[in-house]
mmCIF file of C-alpha atoms in Angstrom:
data_model
loop_
_atom_site.group_PDB
_atom_site.id
_atom_site.type_symbol
_atom_site.label_atom_id
_atom_site.label_comp_id
_atom_site.label_asym_id
_atom_site.label_seq_id
_atom_site.Cartn_x
_atom_site.Cartn_y
_atom_site.Cartn_z
ATOM 1 C CA MET A 1 -34.594 -81.326 -91.301
ATOM 2 C CA SER A 2 -36.990 -80.186 -88.590
ATOM 3 C CA GLU A 3 -36.341 -76.796 -87.056
ATOM 4 C CA LEU A 4 -36.270 -78.493 -83.634
ATOM 5 C CA ALA A 5 -33.302 -80.660 -84.641
ATOM 6 C CA LYS A 6 -31.093 -77.809 -83.451
ATOM 7 C CA ALA A 7 -32.835 -77.503 -80.089
ATOM 8 C CA LYS A 8 -30.552 -78.092 -77.102
ATOM 9 C CA LEU A 9 -31.514 -80.834 -74.615
ATOM 10 C CA THR A 10 -29.948 -80.580 -71.133
ATOM 11 C CA ASN A 11 -30.400 -82.973 -68.204
ATOM 12 C CA LEU A 12 -30.440 -80.951 -64.992
ATOM 13 C CA PHE A 13 -29.802 -81.414 -61.274
ATOM 14 C CA ALA A 14 -27.045 -83.967 -60.878
ATOM 15 C CA THR A 15 -26.171 -85.252 -57.375
ATOM 16 C CA PRO A 16 -22.447 -85.636 -56.557
ATOM 17 C CA LEU A 17 -21.042 -88.829 -55.066
ATOM 18 C CA LEU A 18 -17.334 -89.195 -54.282
ATOM 19 C CA ALA A 19 -15.943 -92.687 -53.616
ATOM 20 C CA HIS A 20 -12.381 -93.623 -52.690
ATOM 21 C CA LEU A 21 -10.589 -96.735 -51.453
ATOM 22 C CA TRP A 22 -7.943 -95.583 -48.959
ATOM 23 C CA SER A 23 -4.492 -97.151 -49.406
ATOM 24 C CA ASP A 24 -3.909 -97.498 -45.645
ATOM 25 C CA ALA A 25 -7.193 -99.340 -45.103
ATOM 26 C CA ALA A 26 -5.732 -102.747 -44.162
ATOM 27 C CA GLU A 27 -3.643 -101.211 -41.386
ATOM 28 C CA LEU A 28 -6.463 -98.982 -40.153
ATOM 29 C CA ASN A 29 -9.216 -101.581 -40.220
ATOM 30 C CA ASP A 30 -7.501 -104.193 -38.067
ATOM 31 C CA ASP A 31 -7.108 -101.662 -35.266
ATOM 32 C CA LEU A 32 -10.539 -100.098 -35.793
ATOM 33 C CA ARG A 33 -12.328 -103.460 -35.732
ATOM 34 C CA THR A 34 -10.675 -104.508 -32.463
ATOM 35 C CA ARG A 35 -11.360 -101.198 -30.719
ATOM 36 C CA ILE A 36 -14.933 -100.887 -31.976
ATOM 37 C CA LEU A 37 -16.029 -104.359 -30.917
ATOM 38 C CA ALA A 38 -14.391 -103.916 -27.498
ATOM 39 C CA TYR A 39 -16.151 -100.589 -26.997
ATOM 40 C CA GLU A 40 -19.476 -102.014 -28.188
ATOM 41 C CA SER A 41 -19.331 -104.773 -25.567
ATOM 42 C CA ASP A 42 -19.219 -102.175 -22.754
ATOM 43 C CA ASN A 43 -21.671 -99.598 -24.137
ATOM 44 C CA PRO A 44 -25.386 -99.995 -24.915
ATOM 45 C CA GLY A 45 -25.308 -97.580 -27.846
ATOM 46 C CA GLU A 46 -28.119 -95.387 -29.146
ATOM 47 C CA ARG A 47 -31.322 -95.858 -31.112
ATOM 48 C CA LYS A 48 -31.387 -93.716 -34.245
ATOM 49 C CA THR A 49 -32.140 -95.152 -37.698
ATOM 50 C CA ASN A 50 -30.753 -98.523 -36.660
ATOM 51 C CA VAL A 51 -33.090 -101.483 -36.191
ATOM 52 C CA GLY A 52 -31.383 -104.281 -34.296
ATOM 53 C CA GLY A 53 -27.870 -102.912 -34.778
ATOM 54 C CA TRP A 54 -25.488 -100.991 -32.505
ATOM 55 C CA HIS A 55 -25.033 -97.228 -32.997
ATOM 56 C CA SER A 56 -22.335 -95.434 -31.027
ATOM 57 C CA GLU A 57 -22.654 -91.881 -29.755
ATOM 58 C CA ALA A 58 -21.623 -89.224 -32.248
ATOM 59 C CA GLY A 59 -18.277 -87.544 -31.692
ATOM 60 C CA GLN A 60 -14.690 -87.717 -32.878
ATOM 61 C CA LEU A 61 -14.181 -91.517 -32.599
ATOM 62 C CA GLU A 62 -12.189 -90.991 -29.407
ATOM 63 C CA PHE A 63 -12.524 -94.667 -28.473
ATOM 64 C CA CYS A 64 -10.766 -95.660 -31.716
ATOM 65 C CA GLY A 65 -7.381 -94.194 -30.674
ATOM 66 C CA ASP A 66 -4.759 -93.341 -33.304
ATOM 67 C CA ALA A 67 -6.649 -95.209 -36.032
ATOM 68 C CA GLY A 68 -9.719 -93.090 -35.333
ATOM 69 C CA ARG A 69 -7.734 -89.857 -35.490
ATOM 70 C CA ARG A 70 -6.196 -90.930 -38.772
ATOM 71 C CA LEU A 71 -9.588 -91.776 -40.213
ATOM 72 C CA ILE A 72 -10.943 -88.397 -39.094
ATOM 73 C CA ARG A 73 -8.182 -86.744 -41.135
ATOM 74 C CA HIS A 74 -9.298 -88.777 -44.157
ATOM 75 C CA MET A 75 -12.850 -87.505 -43.662
ATOM 76 C CA TYR A 76 -11.669 -83.898 -43.761
ATOM 77 C CA GLU A 77 -9.602 -84.654 -46.877
ATOM 78 C CA MET A 78 -12.631 -86.244 -48.532
ATOM 79 C CA ALA A 79 -14.889 -83.266 -47.785
ATOM 80 C CA ASP A 80 -12.275 -80.794 -49.061
ATOM 81 C CA GLU A 81 -11.770 -82.751 -52.285
ATOM 82 C CA ALA A 82 -15.485 -83.201 -52.990
ATOM 83 C CA THR A 83 -16.120 -79.512 -52.342
ATOM 84 C CA ARG A 84 -13.217 -78.494 -54.581
ATOM 85 C CA ARG A 85 -14.584 -80.597 -57.431
ATOM 86 C CA VAL A 86 -18.146 -79.329 -57.059
ATOM 87 C CA LEU A 87 -16.962 -75.711 -57.052
ATOM 88 C CA ALA A 88 -14.815 -76.411 -60.122
ATOM 89 C CA GLU A 89 -17.850 -77.844 -61.941
ATOM 90 C CA CYS A 90 -19.653 -74.584 -61.178
ATOM 91 C CA GLY A 91 -16.714 -72.510 -62.419
ATOM 92 C CA GLN A 92 -15.907 -71.234 -58.924
ATOM 93 C CA PRO A 93 -12.409 -71.098 -57.423
ATOM 94 C CA SER A 94 -11.499 -73.428 -54.587
ATOM 95 C CA ARG A 95 -11.388 -71.809 -51.158
ATOM 96 C CA PRO A 96 -10.597 -73.014 -47.638
ATOM 97 C CA MET A 97 -13.562 -74.464 -45.784
ATOM 98 C CA ARG A 98 -14.166 -74.711 -42.061
ATOM 99 C CA TRP A 99 -15.953 -77.911 -41.082
ATOM 100 C CA THR A 100 -17.707 -79.273 -38.004
ATOM 101 C CA LEU A 101 -17.463 -83.061 -37.999
ATOM 102 C CA HIS A 102 -19.489 -85.688 -36.147
ATOM 103 C CA ALA A 103 -18.810 -89.399 -36.644
ATOM 104 C CA TRP A 104 -20.325 -92.573 -35.237
ATOM 105 C CA VAL A 105 -20.049 -96.337 -35.665
ATOM 106 C CA ASN A 106 -22.722 -98.753 -36.884
ATOM 107 C CA VAL A 107 -22.358 -102.464 -36.150
ATOM 108 C CA ASN A 108 -24.989 -104.567 -37.923
ATOM 109 C CA ARG A 109 -25.215 -108.257 -37.206
ATOM 110 C CA SER A 110 -27.500 -110.666 -39.039
ATOM 111 C CA GLY A 111 -30.980 -109.163 -39.404
ATOM 112 C CA ALA A 112 -30.008 -105.597 -38.442
ATOM 113 C CA LEU A 113 -30.822 -102.711 -40.790
ATOM 114 C CA ASN A 114 -30.995 -98.919 -41.052
ATOM 115 C CA ARG A 115 -34.230 -97.193 -42.055
ATOM 116 C CA VAL A 116 -34.472 -94.622 -44.850
ATOM 117 C CA HIS A 117 -33.251 -91.252 -43.607
ATOM 118 C CA THR A 118 -31.362 -88.060 -44.428
ATOM 119 C CA HIS A 119 -28.966 -85.981 -42.310
ATOM 120 C CA PRO A 120 -30.479 -82.509 -41.889
ATOM 121 C CA GLY A 121 -28.194 -79.814 -40.542
ATOM 122 C CA ALA A 122 -25.106 -81.075 -42.385
ATOM 123 C CA THR A 123 -23.481 -80.313 -45.735
ATOM 124 C CA TRP A 124 -21.873 -83.657 -46.624
ATOM 125 C CA SER A 125 -22.588 -87.114 -45.219
ATOM 126 C CA GLY A 126 -20.374 -90.131 -45.643
ATOM 127 C CA THR A 127 -19.639 -93.708 -44.734
ATOM 128 C CA TYR A 128 -16.391 -95.632 -44.285
ATOM 129 C CA TYR A 129 -16.369 -99.437 -44.329
ATOM 130 C CA VAL A 130 -14.269 -101.280 -41.779
ATOM 131 C CA ASP A 131 -15.723 -104.757 -42.412
ATOM 132 C CA THR A 132 -18.377 -105.864 -44.911
ATOM 133 C CA GLY A 133 -19.398 -108.678 -42.596
ATOM 134 C CA ASP A 134 -19.128 -111.225 -45.364
ATOM 135 C CA PRO A 135 -16.119 -113.094 -46.751
ATOM 136 C CA GLU A 136 -17.124 -112.199 -50.325
ATOM 137 C CA ALA A 137 -17.214 -108.441 -50.972
ATOM 138 C CA GLU A 138 -19.636 -108.730 -53.871
ATOM 139 C CA SER A 139 -22.278 -110.178 -51.558
ATOM 140 C CA GLY A 140 -21.818 -107.572 -48.823
ATOM 141 C CA THR A 141 -24.910 -105.671 -47.682
ATOM 142 C CA PRO A 142 -25.043 -102.440 -49.730
ATOM 143 C CA ILE A 143 -26.118 -98.942 -48.858
ATOM 144 C CA HIS A 144 -29.153 -97.930 -50.901
ATOM 145 C CA LEU A 145 -29.116 -94.315 -52.177
ATOM 146 C CA PHE A 146 -32.335 -92.711 -53.437
ATOM 147 C CA ASP A 147 -33.032 -89.887 -55.858
ATOM 148 C CA PRO A 148 -33.889 -86.911 -53.596
ATOM 149 C CA CYS A 149 -36.597 -85.873 -56.072
ATOM 150 C CA GLN A 150 -38.912 -88.849 -55.724
ATOM 151 C CA GLY A 151 -41.527 -87.163 -57.897
ATOM 152 C CA ARG A 152 -39.464 -88.217 -60.908
ATOM 153 C CA ALA A 153 -40.180 -91.857 -60.115
ATOM 154 C CA ASN A 154 -43.886 -91.635 -60.892
ATOM 155 C CA THR A 155 -44.524 -88.519 -62.976
ATOM 156 C CA PHE A 156 -42.177 -88.842 -65.937
ATOM 157 C CA LEU A 157 -41.633 -91.167 -68.900
ATOM 158 C CA PRO A 158 -39.325 -93.023 -68.413
ATOM 159 C CA PRO A 159 -36.886 -91.818 -65.692
ATOM 160 C CA LEU A 160 -33.849 -90.062 -67.184
ATOM 161 C CA VAL A 161 -31.624 -91.581 -64.519
ATOM 162 C CA ALA A 162 -31.938 -94.390 -61.997
ATOM 163 C CA THR A 163 -34.216 -93.462 -59.109
ATOM 164 C CA SER A 164 -32.041 -95.444 -56.680
ATOM 165 C CA VAL A 165 -28.516 -96.850 -56.626
ATOM 166 C CA LEU A 166 -26.922 -99.663 -54.633
ATOM 167 C CA GLN A 167 -23.356 -99.013 -53.439
ATOM 168 C CA ARG A 168 -21.592 -102.216 -52.403
ATOM 169 C CA PRO A 169 -19.334 -101.971 -49.353
ATOM 170 C CA GLU A 170 -15.638 -102.767 -49.504
ATOM 171 C CA PRO A 171 -13.137 -102.608 -46.636
ATOM 172 C CA GLY A 172 -11.402 -99.240 -46.856
ATOM 173 C CA LEU A 173 -14.011 -97.650 -49.122
ATOM 174 C CA MET A 174 -15.234 -94.178 -48.169
ATOM 175 C CA ILE A 175 -18.177 -92.553 -49.908
ATOM 176 C CA LEU A 176 -19.384 -88.970 -49.568
ATOM 177 C CA PHE A 177 -22.680 -87.469 -50.723
ATOM 178 C CA PRO A 178 -24.908 -84.450 -49.977
ATOM 179 C CA SER A 179 -26.636 -84.805 -46.624
ATOM 180 C CA TYR A 180 -30.069 -84.370 -48.247
ATOM 181 C CA LEU A 181 -29.699 -87.662 -50.154
ATOM 182 C CA PRO A 182 -32.074 -90.309 -48.704
ATOM 183 C CA HIS A 183 -30.364 -93.608 -47.924
ATOM 184 C CA MET A 184 -30.844 -96.874 -46.051
ATOM 185 C CA VAL A 185 -29.207 -100.245 -45.410
ATOM 186 C CA PHE A 186 -31.156 -103.476 -45.917
ATOM 187 C CA ALA A 187 -31.100 -106.251 -43.332
ATOM 188 C CA HIS A 188 -27.609 -107.695 -43.064
ATOM 189 C CA ARG A 189 -27.218 -111.410 -43.863
ATOM 190 C CA GLY A 190 -23.460 -111.816 -43.511
ATOM 191 C CA SER A 191 -21.674 -114.262 -41.252
ATOM 192 C CA ARG A 192 -19.744 -111.515 -39.407
ATOM 193 C CA PRO A 193 -20.723 -108.074 -38.088
ATOM 194 C CA ARG A 194 -20.954 -105.400 -40.761
ATOM 195 C CA ILE A 195 -18.935 -102.475 -39.348
ATOM 196 C CA SER A 196 -19.197 -99.020 -40.865
ATOM 197 C CA ILE A 197 -18.398 -95.514 -39.666
ATOM 198 C CA ALA A 198 -20.809 -92.770 -40.699
ATOM 199 C CA PHE A 199 -20.042 -89.080 -40.488
ATOM 200 C CA ASN A 200 -21.447 -85.619 -41.160
ATOM 201 C CA MET A 201 -19.445 -82.610 -42.323
ATOM 202 C CA ARG A 202 -21.135 -79.267 -41.668
ATOM 203 C CA LYS A 203 -19.789 -76.173 -43.449
ATOM 204 C CA GLU A 204 -19.316 -73.234 -41.100
ATOM 205 C CA PRO A 205 -21.014 -70.857 -41.222
ATOM 206 C CA PHE A 206 -23.979 -73.037 -42.140
ATOM 207 C CA PRO A 207 -25.484 -73.274 -44.707
#
């Protein structure tokens, strides 16, 4: 047996992704969809990473009423749980975190997309899906997540892990990932508007 047979191989630098389908999604999404589309019709929105879609101002989803406030609570719960798990993986005890949250709505109709981007100045970034915009969830327009170390894509043999991942939307699904993770949304082809709510959670004090 070769001496190197006892050598230890370790794959480094994992990126956490937390995904959860909220049990109250059906109740929340009916109200959210109605309020979002009504608000969109009276507001021009902003131009950020969106190409052809509608992007609301960032805030606390005030125009979404009780459903928005309930969803905001879910966002805080998600950030606390993801942070607890990451600290546990590092052997550190869980501790209370103080967060600053900003959330906004994206409405993508046919042909609309979001360019590749990250969210500097935040700790966690996330997305909640109100409507996939397509009657069949498996054909909904996914979010495309990229390996933050793109050098691995063209300097190693072969890549140890996928250099990008597609996450399919599902009504009620919330995903959370580090804000440095590059991501984009391809052009939507569904028959209805694709409605998602993006958010940033910034640990205070930052970083």
